[in-house]
Short mmCIF file of C-alpha atoms in Angstrom, two decimals:
data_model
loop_
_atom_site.label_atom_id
_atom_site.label_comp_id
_atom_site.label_asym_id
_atom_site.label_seq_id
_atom_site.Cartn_x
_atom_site.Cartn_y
_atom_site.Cartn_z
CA UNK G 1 -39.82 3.35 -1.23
CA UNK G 2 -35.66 3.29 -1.81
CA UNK G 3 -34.53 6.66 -1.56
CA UNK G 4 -31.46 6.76 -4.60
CA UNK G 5 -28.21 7.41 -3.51
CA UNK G 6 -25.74 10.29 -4.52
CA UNK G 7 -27.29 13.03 -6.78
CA UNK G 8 -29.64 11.98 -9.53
CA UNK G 9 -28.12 9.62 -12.06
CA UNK G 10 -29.00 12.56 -14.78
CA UNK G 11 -27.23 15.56 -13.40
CA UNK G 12 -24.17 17.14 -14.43
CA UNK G 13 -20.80 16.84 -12.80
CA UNK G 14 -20.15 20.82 -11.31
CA UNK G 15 -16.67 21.82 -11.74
CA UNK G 16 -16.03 21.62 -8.49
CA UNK G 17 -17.23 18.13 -8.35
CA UNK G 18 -14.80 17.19 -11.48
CA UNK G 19 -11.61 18.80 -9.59
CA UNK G 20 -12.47 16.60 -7.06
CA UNK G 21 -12.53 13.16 -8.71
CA UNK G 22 -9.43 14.76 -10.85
CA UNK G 23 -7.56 16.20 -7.84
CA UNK G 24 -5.60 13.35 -6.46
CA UNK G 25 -4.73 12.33 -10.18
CA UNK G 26 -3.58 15.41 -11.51
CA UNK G 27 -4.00 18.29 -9.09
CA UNK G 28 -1.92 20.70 -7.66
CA UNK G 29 -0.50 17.83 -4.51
CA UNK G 30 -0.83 15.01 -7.13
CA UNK G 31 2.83 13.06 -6.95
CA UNK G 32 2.53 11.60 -10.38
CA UNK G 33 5.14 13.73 -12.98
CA UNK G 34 2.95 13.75 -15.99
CA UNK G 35 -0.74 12.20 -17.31
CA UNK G 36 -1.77 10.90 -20.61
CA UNK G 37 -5.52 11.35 -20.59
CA UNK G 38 -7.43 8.44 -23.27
CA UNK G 39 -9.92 10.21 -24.91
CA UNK G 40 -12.04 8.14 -27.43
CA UNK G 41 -14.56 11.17 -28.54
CA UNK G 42 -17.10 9.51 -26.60
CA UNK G 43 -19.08 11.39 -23.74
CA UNK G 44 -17.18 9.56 -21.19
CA UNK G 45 -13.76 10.53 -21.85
CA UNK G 46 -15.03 13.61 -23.65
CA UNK G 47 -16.34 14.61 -20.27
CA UNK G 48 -13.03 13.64 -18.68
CA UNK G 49 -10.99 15.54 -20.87
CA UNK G 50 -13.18 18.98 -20.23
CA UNK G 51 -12.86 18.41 -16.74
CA UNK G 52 -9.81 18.01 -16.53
CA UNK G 53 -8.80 21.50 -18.58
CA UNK G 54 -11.46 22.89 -15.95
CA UNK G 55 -9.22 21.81 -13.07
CA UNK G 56 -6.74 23.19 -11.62
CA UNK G 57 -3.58 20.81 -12.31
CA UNK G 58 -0.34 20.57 -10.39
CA UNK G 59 1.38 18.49 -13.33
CA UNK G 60 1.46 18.39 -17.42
CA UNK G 61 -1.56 16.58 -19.11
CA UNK G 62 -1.85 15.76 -22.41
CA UNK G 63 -4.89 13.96 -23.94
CA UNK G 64 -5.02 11.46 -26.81
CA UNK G 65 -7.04 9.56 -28.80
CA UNK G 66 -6.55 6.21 -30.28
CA UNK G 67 -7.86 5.81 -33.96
CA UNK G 68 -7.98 2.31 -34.35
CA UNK G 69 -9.31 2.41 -38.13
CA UNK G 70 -11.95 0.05 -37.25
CA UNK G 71 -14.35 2.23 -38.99
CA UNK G 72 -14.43 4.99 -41.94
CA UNK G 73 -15.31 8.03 -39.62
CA UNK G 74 -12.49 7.54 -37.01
CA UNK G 75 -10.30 9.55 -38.44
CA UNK G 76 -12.57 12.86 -38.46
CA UNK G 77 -13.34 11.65 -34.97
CA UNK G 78 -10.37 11.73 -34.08
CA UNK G 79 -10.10 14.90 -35.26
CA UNK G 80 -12.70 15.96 -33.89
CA UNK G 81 -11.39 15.56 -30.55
CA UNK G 82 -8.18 17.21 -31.15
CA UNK G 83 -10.36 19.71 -32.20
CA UNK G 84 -12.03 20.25 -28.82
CA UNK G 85 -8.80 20.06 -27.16
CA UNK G 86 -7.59 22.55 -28.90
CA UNK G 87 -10.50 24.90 -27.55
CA UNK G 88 -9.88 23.76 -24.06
CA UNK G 89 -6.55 24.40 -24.21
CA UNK G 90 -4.64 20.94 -23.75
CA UNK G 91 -1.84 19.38 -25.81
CA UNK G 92 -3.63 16.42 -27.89
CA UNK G 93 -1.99 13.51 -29.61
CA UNK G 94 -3.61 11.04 -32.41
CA UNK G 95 -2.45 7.81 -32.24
CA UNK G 96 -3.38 5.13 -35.08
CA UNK G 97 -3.28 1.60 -34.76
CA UNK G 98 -1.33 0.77 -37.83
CA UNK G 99 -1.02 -3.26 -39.53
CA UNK G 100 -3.05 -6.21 -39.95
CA UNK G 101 -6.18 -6.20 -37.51
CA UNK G 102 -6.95 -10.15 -36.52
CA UNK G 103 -10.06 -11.69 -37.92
CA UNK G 104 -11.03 -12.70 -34.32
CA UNK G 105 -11.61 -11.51 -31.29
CA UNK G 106 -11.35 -8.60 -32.58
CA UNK G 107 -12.03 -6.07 -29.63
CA UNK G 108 -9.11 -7.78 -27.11
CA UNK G 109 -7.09 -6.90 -29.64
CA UNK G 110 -7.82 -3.71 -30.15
CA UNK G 111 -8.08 -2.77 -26.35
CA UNK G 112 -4.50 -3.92 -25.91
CA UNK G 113 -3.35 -1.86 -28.72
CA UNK G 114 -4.14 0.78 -26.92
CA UNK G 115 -3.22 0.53 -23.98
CA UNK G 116 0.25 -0.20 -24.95
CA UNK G 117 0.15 2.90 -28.00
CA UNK G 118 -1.14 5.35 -24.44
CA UNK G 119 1.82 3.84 -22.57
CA UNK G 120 4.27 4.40 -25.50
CA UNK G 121 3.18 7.87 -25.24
CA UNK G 122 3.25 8.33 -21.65
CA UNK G 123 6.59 6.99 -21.73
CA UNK G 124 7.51 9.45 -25.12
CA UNK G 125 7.06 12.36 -22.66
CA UNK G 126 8.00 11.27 -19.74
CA UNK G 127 4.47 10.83 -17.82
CA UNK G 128 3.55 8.38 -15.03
CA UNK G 129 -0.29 8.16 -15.20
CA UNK G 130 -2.67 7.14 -17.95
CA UNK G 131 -5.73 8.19 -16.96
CA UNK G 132 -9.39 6.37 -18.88
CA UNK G 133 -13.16 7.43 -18.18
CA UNK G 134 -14.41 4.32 -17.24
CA UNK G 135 -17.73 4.48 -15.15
CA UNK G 136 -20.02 3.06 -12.99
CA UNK G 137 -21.95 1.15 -15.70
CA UNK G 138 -18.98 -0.25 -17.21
CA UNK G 139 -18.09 -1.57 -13.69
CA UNK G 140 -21.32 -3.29 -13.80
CA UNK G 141 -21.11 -4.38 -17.24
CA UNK G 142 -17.69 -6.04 -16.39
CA UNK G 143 -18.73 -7.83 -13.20
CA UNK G 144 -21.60 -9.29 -15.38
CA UNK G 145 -19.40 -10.33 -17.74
CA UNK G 146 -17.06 -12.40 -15.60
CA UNK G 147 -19.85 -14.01 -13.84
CA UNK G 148 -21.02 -15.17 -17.26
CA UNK G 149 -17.53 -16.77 -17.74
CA UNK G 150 -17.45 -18.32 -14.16
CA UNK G 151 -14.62 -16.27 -12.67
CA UNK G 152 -13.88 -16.17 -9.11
CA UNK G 153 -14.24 -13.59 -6.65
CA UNK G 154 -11.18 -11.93 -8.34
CA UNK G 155 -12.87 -11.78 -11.26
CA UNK G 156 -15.80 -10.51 -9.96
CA UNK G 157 -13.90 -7.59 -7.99
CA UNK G 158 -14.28 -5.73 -11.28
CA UNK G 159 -11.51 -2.70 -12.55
CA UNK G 160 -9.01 -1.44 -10.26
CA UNK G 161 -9.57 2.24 -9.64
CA UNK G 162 -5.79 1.96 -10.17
CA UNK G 163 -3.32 -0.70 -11.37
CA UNK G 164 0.38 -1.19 -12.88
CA UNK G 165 0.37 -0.94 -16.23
CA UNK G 166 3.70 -1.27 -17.94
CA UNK G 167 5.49 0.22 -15.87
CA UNK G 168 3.23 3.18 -15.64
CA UNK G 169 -0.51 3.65 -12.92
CA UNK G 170 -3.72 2.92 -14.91
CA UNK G 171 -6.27 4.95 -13.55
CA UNK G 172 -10.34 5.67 -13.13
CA UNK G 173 -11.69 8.12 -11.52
CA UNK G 174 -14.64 8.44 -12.80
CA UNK G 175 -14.99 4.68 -11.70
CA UNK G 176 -18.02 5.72 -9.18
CA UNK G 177 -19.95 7.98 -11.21
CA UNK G 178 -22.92 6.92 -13.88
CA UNK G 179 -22.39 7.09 -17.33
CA UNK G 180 -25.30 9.52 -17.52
CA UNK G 181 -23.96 12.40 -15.61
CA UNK G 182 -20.86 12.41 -17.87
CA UNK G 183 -23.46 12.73 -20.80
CA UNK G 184 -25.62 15.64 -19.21
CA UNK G 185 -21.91 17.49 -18.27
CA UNK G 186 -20.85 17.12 -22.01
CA UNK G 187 -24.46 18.42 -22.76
CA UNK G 188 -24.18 21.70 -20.03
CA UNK G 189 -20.83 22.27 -21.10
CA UNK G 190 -21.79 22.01 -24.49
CA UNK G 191 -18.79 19.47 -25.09
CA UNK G 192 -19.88 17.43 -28.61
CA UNK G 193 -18.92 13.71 -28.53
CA UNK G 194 -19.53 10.89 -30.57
CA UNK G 195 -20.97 7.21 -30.01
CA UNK G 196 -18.89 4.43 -30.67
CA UNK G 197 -21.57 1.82 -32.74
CA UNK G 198 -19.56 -0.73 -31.94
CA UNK G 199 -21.27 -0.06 -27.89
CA UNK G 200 -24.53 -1.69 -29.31
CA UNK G 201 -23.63 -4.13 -31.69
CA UNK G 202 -25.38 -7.10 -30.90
CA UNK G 203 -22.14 -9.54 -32.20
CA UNK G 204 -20.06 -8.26 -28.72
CA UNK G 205 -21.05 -9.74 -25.69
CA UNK G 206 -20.48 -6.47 -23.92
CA UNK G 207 -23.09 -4.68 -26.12
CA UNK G 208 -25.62 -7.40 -25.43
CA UNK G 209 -25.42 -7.16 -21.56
CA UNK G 210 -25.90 -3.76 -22.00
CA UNK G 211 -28.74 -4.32 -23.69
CA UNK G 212 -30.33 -6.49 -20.60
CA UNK G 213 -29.26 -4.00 -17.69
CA UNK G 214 -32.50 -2.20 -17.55
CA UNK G 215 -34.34 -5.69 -17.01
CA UNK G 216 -32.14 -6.27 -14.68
CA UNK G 217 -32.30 -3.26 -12.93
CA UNK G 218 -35.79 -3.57 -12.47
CA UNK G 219 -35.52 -6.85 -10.38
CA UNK G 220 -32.88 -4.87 -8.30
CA UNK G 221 -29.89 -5.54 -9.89
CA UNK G 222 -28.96 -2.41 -10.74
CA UNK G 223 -25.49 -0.69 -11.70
CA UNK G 224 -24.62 0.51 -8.31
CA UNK G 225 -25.37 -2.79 -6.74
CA UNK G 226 -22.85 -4.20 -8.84
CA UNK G 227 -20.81 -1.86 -8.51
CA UNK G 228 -20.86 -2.25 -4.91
CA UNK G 229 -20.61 -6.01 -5.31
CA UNK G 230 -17.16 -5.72 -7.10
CA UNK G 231 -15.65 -2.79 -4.01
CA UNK G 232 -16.50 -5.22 -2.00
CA UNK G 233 -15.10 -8.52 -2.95
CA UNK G 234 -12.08 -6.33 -4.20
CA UNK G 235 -11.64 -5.84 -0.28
CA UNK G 236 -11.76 -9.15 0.05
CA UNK G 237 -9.44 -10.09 -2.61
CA UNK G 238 -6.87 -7.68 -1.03
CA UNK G 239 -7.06 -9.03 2.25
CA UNK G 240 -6.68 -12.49 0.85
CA UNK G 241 -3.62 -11.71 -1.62
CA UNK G 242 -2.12 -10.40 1.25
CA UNK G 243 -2.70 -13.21 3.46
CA UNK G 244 -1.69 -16.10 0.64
CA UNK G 245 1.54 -13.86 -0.29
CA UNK G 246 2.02 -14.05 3.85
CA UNK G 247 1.77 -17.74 4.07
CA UNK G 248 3.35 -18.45 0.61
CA UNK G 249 6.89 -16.44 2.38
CA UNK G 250 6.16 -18.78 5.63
CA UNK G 251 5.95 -22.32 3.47
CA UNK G 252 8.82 -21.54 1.06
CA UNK G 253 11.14 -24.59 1.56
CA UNK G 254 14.81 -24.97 0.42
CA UNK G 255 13.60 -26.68 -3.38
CA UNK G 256 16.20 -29.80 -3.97
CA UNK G 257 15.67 -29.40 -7.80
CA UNK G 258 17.54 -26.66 -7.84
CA UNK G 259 17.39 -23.39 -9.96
CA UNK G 260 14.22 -22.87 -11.66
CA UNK G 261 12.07 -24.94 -8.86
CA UNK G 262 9.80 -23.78 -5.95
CA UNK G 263 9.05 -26.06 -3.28
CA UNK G 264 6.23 -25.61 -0.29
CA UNK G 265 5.84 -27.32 3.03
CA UNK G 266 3.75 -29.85 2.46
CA UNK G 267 1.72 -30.01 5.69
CA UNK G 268 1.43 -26.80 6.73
CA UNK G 269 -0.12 -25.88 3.19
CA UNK G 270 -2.78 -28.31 3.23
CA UNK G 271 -3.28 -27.10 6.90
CA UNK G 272 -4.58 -23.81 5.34
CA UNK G 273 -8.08 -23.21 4.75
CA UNK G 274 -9.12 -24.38 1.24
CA UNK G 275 -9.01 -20.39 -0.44
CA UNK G 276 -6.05 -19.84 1.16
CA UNK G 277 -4.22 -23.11 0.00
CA UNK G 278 -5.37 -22.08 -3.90
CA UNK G 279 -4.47 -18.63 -3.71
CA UNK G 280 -0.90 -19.76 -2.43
CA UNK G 281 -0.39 -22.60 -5.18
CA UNK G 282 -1.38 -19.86 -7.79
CA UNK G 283 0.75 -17.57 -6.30
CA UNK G 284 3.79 -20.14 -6.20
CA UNK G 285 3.11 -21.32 -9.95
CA UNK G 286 3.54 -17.54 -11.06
CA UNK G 287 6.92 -17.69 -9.11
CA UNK G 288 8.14 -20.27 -10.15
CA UNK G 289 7.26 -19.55 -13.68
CA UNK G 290 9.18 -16.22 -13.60
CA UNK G 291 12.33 -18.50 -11.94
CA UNK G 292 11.94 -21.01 -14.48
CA UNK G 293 12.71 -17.82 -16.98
CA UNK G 294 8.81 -18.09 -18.54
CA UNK G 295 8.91 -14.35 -18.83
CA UNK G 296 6.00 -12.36 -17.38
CA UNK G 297 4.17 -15.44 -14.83
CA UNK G 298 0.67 -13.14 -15.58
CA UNK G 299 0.74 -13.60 -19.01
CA UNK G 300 -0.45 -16.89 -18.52
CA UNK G 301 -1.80 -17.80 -15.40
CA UNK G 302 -3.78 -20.99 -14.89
CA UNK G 303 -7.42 -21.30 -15.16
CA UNK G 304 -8.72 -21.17 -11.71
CA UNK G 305 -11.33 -24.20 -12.82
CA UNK G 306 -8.54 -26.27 -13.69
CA UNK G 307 -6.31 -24.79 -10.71
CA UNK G 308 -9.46 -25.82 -8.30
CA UNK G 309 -9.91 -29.08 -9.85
CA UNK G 310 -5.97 -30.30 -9.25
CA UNK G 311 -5.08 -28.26 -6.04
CA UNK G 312 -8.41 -29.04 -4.14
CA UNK G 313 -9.61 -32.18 -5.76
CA UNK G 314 -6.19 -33.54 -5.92
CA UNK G 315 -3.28 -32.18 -4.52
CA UNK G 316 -4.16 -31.13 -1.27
CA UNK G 317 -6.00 -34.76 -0.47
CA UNK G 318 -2.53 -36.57 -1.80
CA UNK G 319 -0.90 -34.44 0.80
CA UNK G 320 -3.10 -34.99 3.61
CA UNK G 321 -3.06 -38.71 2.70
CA UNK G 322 0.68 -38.95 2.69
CA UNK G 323 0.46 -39.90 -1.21
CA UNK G 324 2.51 -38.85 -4.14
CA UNK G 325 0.27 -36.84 -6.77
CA UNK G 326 2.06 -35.51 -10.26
CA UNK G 327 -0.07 -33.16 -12.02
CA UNK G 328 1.13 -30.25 -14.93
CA UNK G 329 0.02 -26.70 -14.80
CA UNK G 330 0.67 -23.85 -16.71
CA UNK G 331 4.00 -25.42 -17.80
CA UNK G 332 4.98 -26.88 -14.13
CA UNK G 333 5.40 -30.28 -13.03
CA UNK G 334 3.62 -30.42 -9.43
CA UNK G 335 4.65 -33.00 -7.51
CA UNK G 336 3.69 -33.55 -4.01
CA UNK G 337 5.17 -35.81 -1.98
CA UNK G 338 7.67 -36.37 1.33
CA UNK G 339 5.52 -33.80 3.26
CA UNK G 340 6.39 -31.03 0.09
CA UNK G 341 4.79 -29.45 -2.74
CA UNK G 342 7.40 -28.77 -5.81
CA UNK G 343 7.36 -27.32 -8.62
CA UNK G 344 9.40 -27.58 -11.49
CA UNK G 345 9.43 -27.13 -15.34
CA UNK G 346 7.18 -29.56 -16.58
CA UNK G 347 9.04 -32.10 -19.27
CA UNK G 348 8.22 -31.87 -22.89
CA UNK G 349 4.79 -33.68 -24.15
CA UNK G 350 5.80 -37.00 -25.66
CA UNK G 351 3.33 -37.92 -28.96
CA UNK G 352 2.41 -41.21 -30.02
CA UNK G 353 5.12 -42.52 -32.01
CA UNK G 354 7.49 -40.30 -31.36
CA UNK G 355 10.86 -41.22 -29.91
CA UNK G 356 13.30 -39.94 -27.48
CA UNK G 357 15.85 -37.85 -28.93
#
């Protein structure tokens, strides 16, 4: 029989336990200046905010909760929680997500709402860190997710403990630990919390994977395993961005169309191994869309089925062939040939009919 790893899935985080996770966020050697916590009123970040006040804390933290007016009770939620920071002795701020909510995709939206209204706080008072209670489970949940939609190993590397996030460090460190032991610390500490109904609301895809975890669980697929699928290709990922940012410095050629272009070395990119040739290309198409003045490349990146369909099905044969190949991505022209890869604005789209102005 499997022995389980780490303490049972049901015990409560000690205090000791919560500095720990906490401590290189927002303890006493932490070099961040200042930390927005997101605190929903659910036992996750319900059970981040109490242990955080329980730690000892080398810089200011503030929590804050993001009433999205999605529902009638989350303004007394919302309340609620500034309540319960009040008793544990942190600085709280409400912040509603004020005009017209879209009549789609309806949850994207409101998750970038608030991340930018928690980094429009965080830069209000001058912090550096927003810190969000995402766990174990919704690592799993995530990696499920994106191998429902076909992603890539990328994809399936899951949430960052930590990433950039405008201008300021998203980050998770509760990113390891189950869902449940945040729920049994609320319930020692005697922390009330809410449930979002939304979480099991069959219409959102993220509420009906939930729903099939335990079934998969018991054909040993369970939340830690994924969890550990995701750290692991996330080392792979890194290794890999490094290497294609490596090579992508290395085949960088003098571009002859001037401002705005990028052009590769032909040869030595389709000498690369297949990953590593795609990774560059995708890579060079962000660049050149930020020097062709696109704005932020990441907005849009290419699709990496479409990117893998022209790069390796096309591309990379036309330049191992010595042929010329035009294809458009993302907004580029790609043009290989005369041993180079460029890439330039792509023209505009000509309509039937229409004539040249």
């Amino acid at each position: 029989m499997t022995r389980p790893e780490g303490p049972p899935v049901d015990e409560p985080l000690s205090p000791a336990e919560g500095a720990a996770l906490l401590g290189p966020w927002i303890g006493p050697a932490a070099t961040y200046r200042g930390a927005v916590l997101a605190v929903s009123g659910g036992p996750d970040s319900t059970a981040l905010m109490g242990c955080a006040a329980l730690a000892e804390r080398g810089i200011p933290v503030i929590a804050a909760t993001v009433d999205h007016g999605l529902r009638p009770a989350s303004a007394g939620e919302a309340e609620g929680v500034a309540g319960l920071a009040a008793r544990l002795g942190l600085i709280h701020r409400i912040l509603p997500w004020t005009g017209p909510k879209p009549a789609s995709r309806l949850q994207e939206a409101a998750r970038a709402a608030r991340y930018r209204l928690l980094a429009d706080l965080a830069r209000e008072t001058g912090a550096d860190l927003v810190l969000t209670a995402h766990t174990l489970d919704d690592q799993a949940e995530t990696v499920l997710m994106r191998l429902c939609a076909g992603s890539g190993p990328a994809g399936l590397a899951g949430m960052a403990p930590a990433r950039a996030l405008d201008g300021f460090t998203l980050g998770r460190p509760f990113l390891g630990v189950p869902k449940a032991r945040l729920v049994a610390t609320c319930d020692a500490q005697g922390w009330p919390f809410v449930r979002d109904p939304s979480n099991t609301d069959p219409r959102f895809g993220r509420a009906r994977l939930r729903h099939l975890m335990p079934l998969l669980a018991e054909e040993g697929l369970t939340p830690g395993r994924l969890a550990r699928l995701a750290g692991r290709l996330r080392r792979d990922e890194d290794a890999l961005a490094q290497a294609a940012a490596s090579a992508l410095r290395d085949l960088r050629c003098p571009s002859p169309g001037g401002e705005g272009s990028l052009t590769l070395d032909g040869p030595g990119l389709a000498a690369l191994p297949e990953a590593l040739a795609l990774r560059v290309v995708g890579l060079a198409v962000a660049a050149a869309q930020g020097e062709a003045g696109h704005g932020d490349p990441r907005a849009y990146p290419p699709r990496l089925d479409r990117l893998e369909r022209i790069v390796l099905g096309e591309i990379l044969p036309a330049l191992r062939g010595g042929l010329p190949c035009r294809r458009t991505v993302a907004g580029l022209l790609l043009a290989a040939g005369g041993g180079r890869l460029t890439m330039s604005p792509a023209p505009p789209r000509r309509f039937p009919g229409s004539r040249p102005a």
